[in-house]
Each structure stands twice: as C-alpha cells, then as structure tokens.
Coordinates of C-alpha atoms (C1' of nucleotides) in Angstrom, one line a residue:
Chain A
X1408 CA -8.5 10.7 -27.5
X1409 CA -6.3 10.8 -30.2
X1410 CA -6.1 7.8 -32.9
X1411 CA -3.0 6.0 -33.5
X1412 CA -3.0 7.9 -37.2
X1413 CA -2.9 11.0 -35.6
X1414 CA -0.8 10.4 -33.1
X1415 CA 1.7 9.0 -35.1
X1416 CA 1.6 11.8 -37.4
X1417 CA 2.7 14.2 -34.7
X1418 CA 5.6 12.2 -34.3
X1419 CA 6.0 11.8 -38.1
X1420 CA 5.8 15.6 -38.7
X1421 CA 7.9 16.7 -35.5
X1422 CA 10.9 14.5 -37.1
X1423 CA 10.2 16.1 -40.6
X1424 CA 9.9 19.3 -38.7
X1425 CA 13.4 18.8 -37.1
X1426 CA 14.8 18.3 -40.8
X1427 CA 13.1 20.9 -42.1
X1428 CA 14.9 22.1 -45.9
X1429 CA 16.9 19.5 -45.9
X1430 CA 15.2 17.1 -48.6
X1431 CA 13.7 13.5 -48.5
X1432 CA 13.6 11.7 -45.9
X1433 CA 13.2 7.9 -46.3
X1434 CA 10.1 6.1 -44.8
X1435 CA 12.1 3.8 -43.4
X1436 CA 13.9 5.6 -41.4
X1437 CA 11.6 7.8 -39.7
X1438 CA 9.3 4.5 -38.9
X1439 CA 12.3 3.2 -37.7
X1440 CA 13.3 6.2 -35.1
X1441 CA 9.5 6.9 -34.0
X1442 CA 8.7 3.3 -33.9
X1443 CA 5.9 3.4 -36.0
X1444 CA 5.0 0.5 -37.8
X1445 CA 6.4 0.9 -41.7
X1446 CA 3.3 0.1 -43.5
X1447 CA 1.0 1.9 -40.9
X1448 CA 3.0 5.0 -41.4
X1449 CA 3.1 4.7 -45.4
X1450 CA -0.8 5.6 -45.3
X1451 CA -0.3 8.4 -42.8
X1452 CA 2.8 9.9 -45.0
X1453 CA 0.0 9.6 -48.1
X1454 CA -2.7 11.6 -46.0
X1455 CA -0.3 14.4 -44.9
X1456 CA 0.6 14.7 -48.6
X1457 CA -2.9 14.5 -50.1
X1458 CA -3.5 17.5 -47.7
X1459 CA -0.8 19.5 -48.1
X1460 CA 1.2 19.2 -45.5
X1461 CA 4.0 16.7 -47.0
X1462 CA 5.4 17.0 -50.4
X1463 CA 7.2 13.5 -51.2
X1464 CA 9.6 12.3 -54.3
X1465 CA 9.8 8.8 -55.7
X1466 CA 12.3 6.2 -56.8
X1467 CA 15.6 6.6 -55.7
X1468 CA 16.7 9.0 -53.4
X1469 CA 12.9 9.8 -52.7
X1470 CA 11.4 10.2 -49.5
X1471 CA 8.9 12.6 -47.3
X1472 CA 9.6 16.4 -46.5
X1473 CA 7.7 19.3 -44.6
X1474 CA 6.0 21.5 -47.2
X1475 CA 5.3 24.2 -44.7
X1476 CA 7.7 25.8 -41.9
X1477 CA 7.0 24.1 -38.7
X1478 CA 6.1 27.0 -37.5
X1479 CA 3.2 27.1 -40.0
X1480 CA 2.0 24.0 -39.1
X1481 CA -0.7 24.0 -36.0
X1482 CA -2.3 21.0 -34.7
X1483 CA -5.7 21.9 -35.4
X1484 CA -5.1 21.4 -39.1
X1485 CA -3.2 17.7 -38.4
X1486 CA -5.8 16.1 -36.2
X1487 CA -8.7 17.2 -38.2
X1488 CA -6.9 15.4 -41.4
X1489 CA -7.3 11.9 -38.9
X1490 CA -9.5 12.2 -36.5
X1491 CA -12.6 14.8 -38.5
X1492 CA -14.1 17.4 -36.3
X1493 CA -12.7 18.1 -32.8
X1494 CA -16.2 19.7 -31.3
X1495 CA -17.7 17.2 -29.0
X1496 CA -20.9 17.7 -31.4
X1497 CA -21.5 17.4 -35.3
X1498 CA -23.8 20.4 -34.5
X1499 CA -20.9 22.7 -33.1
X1500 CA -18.9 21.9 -36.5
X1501 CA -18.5 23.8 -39.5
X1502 CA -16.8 21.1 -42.0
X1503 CA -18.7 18.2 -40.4
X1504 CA -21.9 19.8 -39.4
X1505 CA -24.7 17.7 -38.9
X1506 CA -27.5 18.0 -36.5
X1507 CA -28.6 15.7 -34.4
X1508 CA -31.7 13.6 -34.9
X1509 CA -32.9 13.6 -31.0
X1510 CA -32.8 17.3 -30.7
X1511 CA -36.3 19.5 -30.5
X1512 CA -34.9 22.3 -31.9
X1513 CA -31.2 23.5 -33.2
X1514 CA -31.8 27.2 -32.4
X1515 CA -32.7 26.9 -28.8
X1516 CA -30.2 23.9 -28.1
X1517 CA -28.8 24.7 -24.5
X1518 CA -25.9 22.2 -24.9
X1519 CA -25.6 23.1 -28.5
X1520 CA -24.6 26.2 -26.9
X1521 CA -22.4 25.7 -24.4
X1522 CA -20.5 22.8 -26.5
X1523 CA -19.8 25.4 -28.9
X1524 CA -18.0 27.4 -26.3
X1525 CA -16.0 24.8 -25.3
X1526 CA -15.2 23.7 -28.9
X1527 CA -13.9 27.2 -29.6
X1528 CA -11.6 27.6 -26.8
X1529 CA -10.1 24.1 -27.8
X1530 CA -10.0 24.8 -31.1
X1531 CA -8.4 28.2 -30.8
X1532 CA -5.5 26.3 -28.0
X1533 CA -4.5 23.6 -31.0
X1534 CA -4.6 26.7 -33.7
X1535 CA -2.2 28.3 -31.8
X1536 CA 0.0 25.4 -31.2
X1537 CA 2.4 24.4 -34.2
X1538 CA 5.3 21.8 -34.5
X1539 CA 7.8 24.7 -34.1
X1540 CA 6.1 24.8 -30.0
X1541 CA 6.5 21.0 -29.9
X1542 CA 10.0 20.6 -31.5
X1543 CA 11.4 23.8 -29.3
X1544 CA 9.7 21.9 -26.1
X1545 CA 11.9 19.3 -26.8
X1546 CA 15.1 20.7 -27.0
X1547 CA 14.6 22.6 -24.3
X1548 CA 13.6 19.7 -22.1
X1549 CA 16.5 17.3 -23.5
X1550 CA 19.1 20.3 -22.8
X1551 CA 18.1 20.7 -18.8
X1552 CA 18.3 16.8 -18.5
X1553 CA 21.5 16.7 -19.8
X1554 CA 22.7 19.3 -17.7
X1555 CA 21.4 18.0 -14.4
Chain B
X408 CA -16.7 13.7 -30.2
X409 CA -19.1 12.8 -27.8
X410 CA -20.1 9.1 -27.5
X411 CA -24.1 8.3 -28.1
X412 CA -24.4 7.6 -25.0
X413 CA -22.7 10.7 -23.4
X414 CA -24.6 13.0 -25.4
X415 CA -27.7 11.2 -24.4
X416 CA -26.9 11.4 -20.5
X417 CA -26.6 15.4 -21.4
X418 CA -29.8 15.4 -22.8
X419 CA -31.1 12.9 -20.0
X420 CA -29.8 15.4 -17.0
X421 CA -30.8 18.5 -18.4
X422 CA -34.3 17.3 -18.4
X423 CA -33.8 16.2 -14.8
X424 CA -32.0 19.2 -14.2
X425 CA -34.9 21.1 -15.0
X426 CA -37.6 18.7 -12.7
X427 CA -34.8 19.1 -9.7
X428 CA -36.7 19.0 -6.5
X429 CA -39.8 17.9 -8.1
X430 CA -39.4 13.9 -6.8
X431 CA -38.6 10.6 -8.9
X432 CA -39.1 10.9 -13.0
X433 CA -40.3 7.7 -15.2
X434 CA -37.9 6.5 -17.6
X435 CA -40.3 6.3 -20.2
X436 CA -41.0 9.9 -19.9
X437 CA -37.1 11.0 -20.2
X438 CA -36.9 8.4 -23.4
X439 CA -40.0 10.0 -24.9
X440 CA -39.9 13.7 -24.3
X441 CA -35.6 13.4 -25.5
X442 CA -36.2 11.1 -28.1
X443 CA -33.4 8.5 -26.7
X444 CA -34.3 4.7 -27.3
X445 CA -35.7 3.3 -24.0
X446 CA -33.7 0.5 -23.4
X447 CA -30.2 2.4 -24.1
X448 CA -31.6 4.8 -21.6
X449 CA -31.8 2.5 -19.1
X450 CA -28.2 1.9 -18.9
X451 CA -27.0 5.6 -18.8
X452 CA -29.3 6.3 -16.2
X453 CA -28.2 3.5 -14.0
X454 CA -24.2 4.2 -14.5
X455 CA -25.4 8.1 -13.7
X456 CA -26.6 6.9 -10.4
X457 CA -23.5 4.4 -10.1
X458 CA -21.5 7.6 -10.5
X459 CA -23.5 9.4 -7.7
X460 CA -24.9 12.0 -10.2
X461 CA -28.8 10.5 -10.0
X462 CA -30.4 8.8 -7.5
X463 CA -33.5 6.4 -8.3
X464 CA -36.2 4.8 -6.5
X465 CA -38.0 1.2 -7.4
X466 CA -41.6 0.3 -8.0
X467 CA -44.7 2.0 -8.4
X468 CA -44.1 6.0 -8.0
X469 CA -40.5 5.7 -8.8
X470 CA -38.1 6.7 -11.2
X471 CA -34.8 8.6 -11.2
X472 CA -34.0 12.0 -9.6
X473 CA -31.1 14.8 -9.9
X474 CA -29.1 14.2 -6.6
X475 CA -27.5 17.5 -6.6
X476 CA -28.3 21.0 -7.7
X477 CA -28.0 21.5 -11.4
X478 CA -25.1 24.3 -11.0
X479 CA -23.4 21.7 -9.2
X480 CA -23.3 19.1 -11.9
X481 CA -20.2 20.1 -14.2
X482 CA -19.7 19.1 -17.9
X483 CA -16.0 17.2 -17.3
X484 CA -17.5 15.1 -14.6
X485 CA -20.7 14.0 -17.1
X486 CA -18.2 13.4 -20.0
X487 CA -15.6 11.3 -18.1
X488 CA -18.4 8.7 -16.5
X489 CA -19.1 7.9 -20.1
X490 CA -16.2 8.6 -22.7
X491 CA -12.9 8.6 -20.2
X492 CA -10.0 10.8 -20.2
X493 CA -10.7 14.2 -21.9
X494 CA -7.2 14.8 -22.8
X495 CA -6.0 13.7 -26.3
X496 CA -3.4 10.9 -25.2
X497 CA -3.7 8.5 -22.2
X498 CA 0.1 10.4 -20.7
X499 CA -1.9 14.2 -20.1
X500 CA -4.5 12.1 -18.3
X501 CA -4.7 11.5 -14.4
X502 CA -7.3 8.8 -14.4
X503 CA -6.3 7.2 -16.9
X504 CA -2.6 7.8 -17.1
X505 CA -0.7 5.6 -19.3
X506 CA 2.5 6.4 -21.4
X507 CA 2.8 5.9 -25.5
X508 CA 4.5 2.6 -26.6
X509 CA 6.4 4.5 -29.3
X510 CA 7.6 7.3 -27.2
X511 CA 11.4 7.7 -26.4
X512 CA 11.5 9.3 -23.2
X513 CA 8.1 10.9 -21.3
X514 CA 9.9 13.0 -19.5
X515 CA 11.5 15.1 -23.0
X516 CA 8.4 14.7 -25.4
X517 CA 7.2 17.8 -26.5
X518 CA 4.3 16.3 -28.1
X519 CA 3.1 15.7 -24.7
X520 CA 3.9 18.8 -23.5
X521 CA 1.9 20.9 -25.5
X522 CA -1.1 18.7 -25.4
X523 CA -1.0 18.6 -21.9
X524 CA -1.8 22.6 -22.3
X525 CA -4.3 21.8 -24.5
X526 CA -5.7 19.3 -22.5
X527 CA -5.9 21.3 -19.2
X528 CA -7.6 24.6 -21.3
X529 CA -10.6 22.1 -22.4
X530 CA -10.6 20.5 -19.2
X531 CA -11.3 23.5 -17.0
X532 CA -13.7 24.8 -20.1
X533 CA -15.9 22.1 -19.3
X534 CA -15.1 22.2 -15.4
X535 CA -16.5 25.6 -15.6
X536 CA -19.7 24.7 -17.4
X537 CA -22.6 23.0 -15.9
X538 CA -26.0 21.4 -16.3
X539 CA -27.6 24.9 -15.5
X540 CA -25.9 27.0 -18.1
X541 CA -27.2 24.8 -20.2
X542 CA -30.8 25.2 -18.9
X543 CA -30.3 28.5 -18.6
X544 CA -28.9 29.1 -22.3
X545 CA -32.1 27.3 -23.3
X546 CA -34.8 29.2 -21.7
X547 CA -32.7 32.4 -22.7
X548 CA -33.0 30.8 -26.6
X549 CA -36.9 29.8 -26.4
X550 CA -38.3 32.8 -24.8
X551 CA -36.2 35.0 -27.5
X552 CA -37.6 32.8 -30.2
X553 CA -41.4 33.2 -28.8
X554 CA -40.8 36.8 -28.2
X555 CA -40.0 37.1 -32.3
Chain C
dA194 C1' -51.6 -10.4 -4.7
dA195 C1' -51.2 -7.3 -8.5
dA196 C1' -49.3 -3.7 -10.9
dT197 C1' -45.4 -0.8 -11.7
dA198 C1' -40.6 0.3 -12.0
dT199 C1' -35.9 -0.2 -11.7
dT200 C1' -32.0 -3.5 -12.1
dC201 C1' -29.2 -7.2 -14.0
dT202 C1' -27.4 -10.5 -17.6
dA203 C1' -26.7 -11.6 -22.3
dT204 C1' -26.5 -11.0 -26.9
dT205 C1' -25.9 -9.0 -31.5
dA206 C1' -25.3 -6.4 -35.7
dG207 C1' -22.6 -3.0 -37.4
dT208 C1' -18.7 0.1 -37.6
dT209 C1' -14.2 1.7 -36.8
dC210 C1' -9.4 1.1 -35.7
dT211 C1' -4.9 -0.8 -36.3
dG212 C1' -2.2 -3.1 -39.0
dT213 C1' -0.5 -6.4 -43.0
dA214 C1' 0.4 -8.1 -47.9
dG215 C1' 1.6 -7.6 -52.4
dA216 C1' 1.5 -5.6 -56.8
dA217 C1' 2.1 -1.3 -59.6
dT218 C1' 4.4 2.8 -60.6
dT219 C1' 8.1 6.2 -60.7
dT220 C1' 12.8 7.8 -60.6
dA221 C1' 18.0 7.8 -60.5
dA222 C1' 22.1 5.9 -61.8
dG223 C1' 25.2 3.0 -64.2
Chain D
dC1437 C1' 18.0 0.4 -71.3
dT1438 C1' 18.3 -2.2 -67.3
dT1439 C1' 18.4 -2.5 -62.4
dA1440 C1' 17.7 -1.0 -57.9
dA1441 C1' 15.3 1.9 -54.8
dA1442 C1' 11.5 4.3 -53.5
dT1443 C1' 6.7 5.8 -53.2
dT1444 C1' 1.8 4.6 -54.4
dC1445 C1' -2.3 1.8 -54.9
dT1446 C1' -5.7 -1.9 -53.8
dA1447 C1' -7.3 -5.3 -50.9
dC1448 C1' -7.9 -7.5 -46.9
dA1449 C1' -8.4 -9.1 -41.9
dG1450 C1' -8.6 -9.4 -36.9
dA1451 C1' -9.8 -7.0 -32.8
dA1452 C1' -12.2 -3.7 -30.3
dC1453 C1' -15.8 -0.7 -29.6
dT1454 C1' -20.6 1.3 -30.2
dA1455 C1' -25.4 1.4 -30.2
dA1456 C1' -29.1 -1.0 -29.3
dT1457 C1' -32.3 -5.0 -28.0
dA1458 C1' -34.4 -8.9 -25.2
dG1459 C1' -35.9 -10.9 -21.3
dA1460 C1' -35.7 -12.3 -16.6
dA1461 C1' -35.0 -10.7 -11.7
dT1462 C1' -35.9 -7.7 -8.0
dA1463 C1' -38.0 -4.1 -5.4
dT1464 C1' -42.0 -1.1 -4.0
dT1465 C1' -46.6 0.6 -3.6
dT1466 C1' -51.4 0.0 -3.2

DNA sequence: AAATATTCTATTAGTTCTGTAGAATTTAAG
DNA sequence: CTTAAATTCTACAGAACTAATAGAATATTT
C-alpha cells in the first residue's frame, strides 16, 4: 500500500501536470482542490523539489510547477521518493539493498529469486506509467460521463 | 515491502514445503534451522493453519504440516494472510475495497486507473508463483554452487 | 500420571505514519 | 524601504502498527 505522502503526491503532481508551462501554482490552492491537508502537503511539495521533480519560487507570486513533462514523469521514480524500495525484499533492491539476517545463504536464496521476478515486472509496469497516462485517463473518463 | 512476519511464513513454508508428506514438523525445528524467533513463529504458523494453508497436530509427535502440495500454494495467497491487499490503494483492491477520502469522483480518477493495471500485473506475478518455484530455484542454486 | 506440543491471552518497547504549530526566509510591488 | 505574500525550516505529538516476549491453558501420546 501506498502512504498518504505518496498518494497525495500523485494527486499533487497530476494537478501540476494538468498546468504544465503555465507557472506557479499556489500551495493553497492545489491543497485546497485535492483536499490535502495544507501543511501535510507543504512537506510533500519540498520532497518532489529536493528530487527534482518540482521546481518552486518564493514570495509573491511564488508557488510549485512541474519541472519535467508529464509525460516524463513515471511512477516508479514518485513512489520511491515516499515510500523507498518497491521490491517486497531489501535483498531484491538495488538503492536499498540489504540482505537479510535469517537467510543461509544470498546466492542460493529461492525466494530471493522469485521475489526478484516479481519486483521486476512491477517495477518495469510503474516505469512505464507516467502522469501523462494518468492525466489522459482522466479526461477520457470525465468526457464519456458527460456524454451519457 | 514484506512484513517480518510475511517473509518469515515464506521461509516457514518453504521448509514445510520441502518435508511435504513427511508427517507433523516441531516448531522448534522450523525456528532453528530458519533462524526466526520461536515465539513470533508461533503465531505465523497458527494464522497459516487458520488460513487453511498448514494443518497441525497437538502433543507428543506433533507439529505442523503443508496441507497441500507445494505447487499448489501460490505467493498472493501467502502475502495477503499476512500484509492485506497487494494493490497500492485500498480502491484497486477486492478484499479490501475502500475508496480515498480526498478523491473527487472514483468512477473518473485516473490515478486509480492506472494503478489498478499495475496492481493486477503484480497480482497475477505472484498468482503465478508458488512455494515450489521457490524450492525448486533453490536446489537449482545449491547444486550449481557445489558443482563449482 | 508425566512428558511433550500446540494454542490462547496479554503485554510491551520501539518505530513509523499522519498531521500540526510557529518562526525564519525570500520575493514582488508600491 | 516597507509591507504583504509566499515558500522553507525546525520541532513536536498523538495514533497506529510492528516485532517480539511471557506465561498459562489445552490437547495428545506413552
């Protein structure tokens, strides 16, 4: 599962994404349309930026904007900035490897293995996901429910 | 990531896995050839056979025992008993099915959407996997090793 | 009856998660 | 150069969860 950071920096980053090029946005007002609770979301903006992902400007005027297109932006890369490594194992990691202290032996490690498969097929589905996918989803679902 | 204890009923089952047939297994055995704290061991156990995964018997010559045949015991099943929905928010879940507090409409969010792809590509990754590719990925590794 | 195991109930220390409060800093505009 | 409007920084706190332990109760075999 997700944590509240990460989840609310999906929604963060999907509104940036949706104003993509056009400047700061306030803090207020995204907390304000996602519901996110203002001084929660000030430390998520802060992360996003430390990483990269947000450039911001202060005083007056100032706000958040996406750095990136949001079609450059995958969710790999956003959850890992929250939540660490998305293996089920520190031992099927690369950036938080670690092995664990009740196995015999690393190299022979059947569920070492096979967690490692499973981490790369998840890993490779959020890669290939970006904000673009969940921004265009949205339209697309908001237009047929309008229609019908 | 994988709860202690979830990781520890892996390691648990695929030492059963590998005594299947071969009649009731000692706690204290399991604890001390998997290096998993007796006590904490107890409880996974006993919430594996609440789950129908083990089966036990009491007193002298007892001990728990693999109720079904290790390719038969899948990786999603194991998880779930321990660590809940795989999915990364409680709305791409069945079980556990719950929609986000901040979200404006469940039926439009494209967040949801795409993790919902995610979600089912891990889900059947892990369907697809079971107690014996991991014994079987093991004695693959050791008798390599030996061989070199 | 004794020995051996699982089962049940409680508790606890530590950590993480979610969220809040308030002061400090930076910037734009008048 | 002063004021207003923003982000940024530091600190804290309650709640929930995790990992693990302790000890008594129950069941089974010999």
């Amino acid at each position: 599962m997700l944590s509240k950071k990460a989840k609310y920096s999906l929604n963060a980053l999907s509104f940036l994404g949706k104003r993509y090029g056009d400047g700061p946005v306030l803090i207020t007002e995204i907390a304000e349309e996602e519901n996110i609770p203002r001084k929660f979301l000030e430390a998520i903006l802060l992360e996003l930026k430390k990483n990269g992902v947000l450039g911001s400007k202060m005083g007056k005027g100032g706000g958040y904007y996406l750095l990136k297109n949001p079609e450059d932006v995958n969710l790999a890369d956003v959850i890992r900035i929250f939540d660490g490594a998305i293996g089920l194992l520190p031992c099927v990691t690369h950036k938080y490897f670690e092995p664990c202290e009740e196995c015999h032996d690393i190299e022979t490690c059947g569920i070492r293995f096979v967690l490692k498969e499973v981490r790369d097929i998840t890993v490779n589905a959020l890669k290939d996901r970006t904000l673009a996918d969940i921004i265009a989803e949205e339209k697309k679902r908001t237009r047929r429910k309008k229609r019908s």
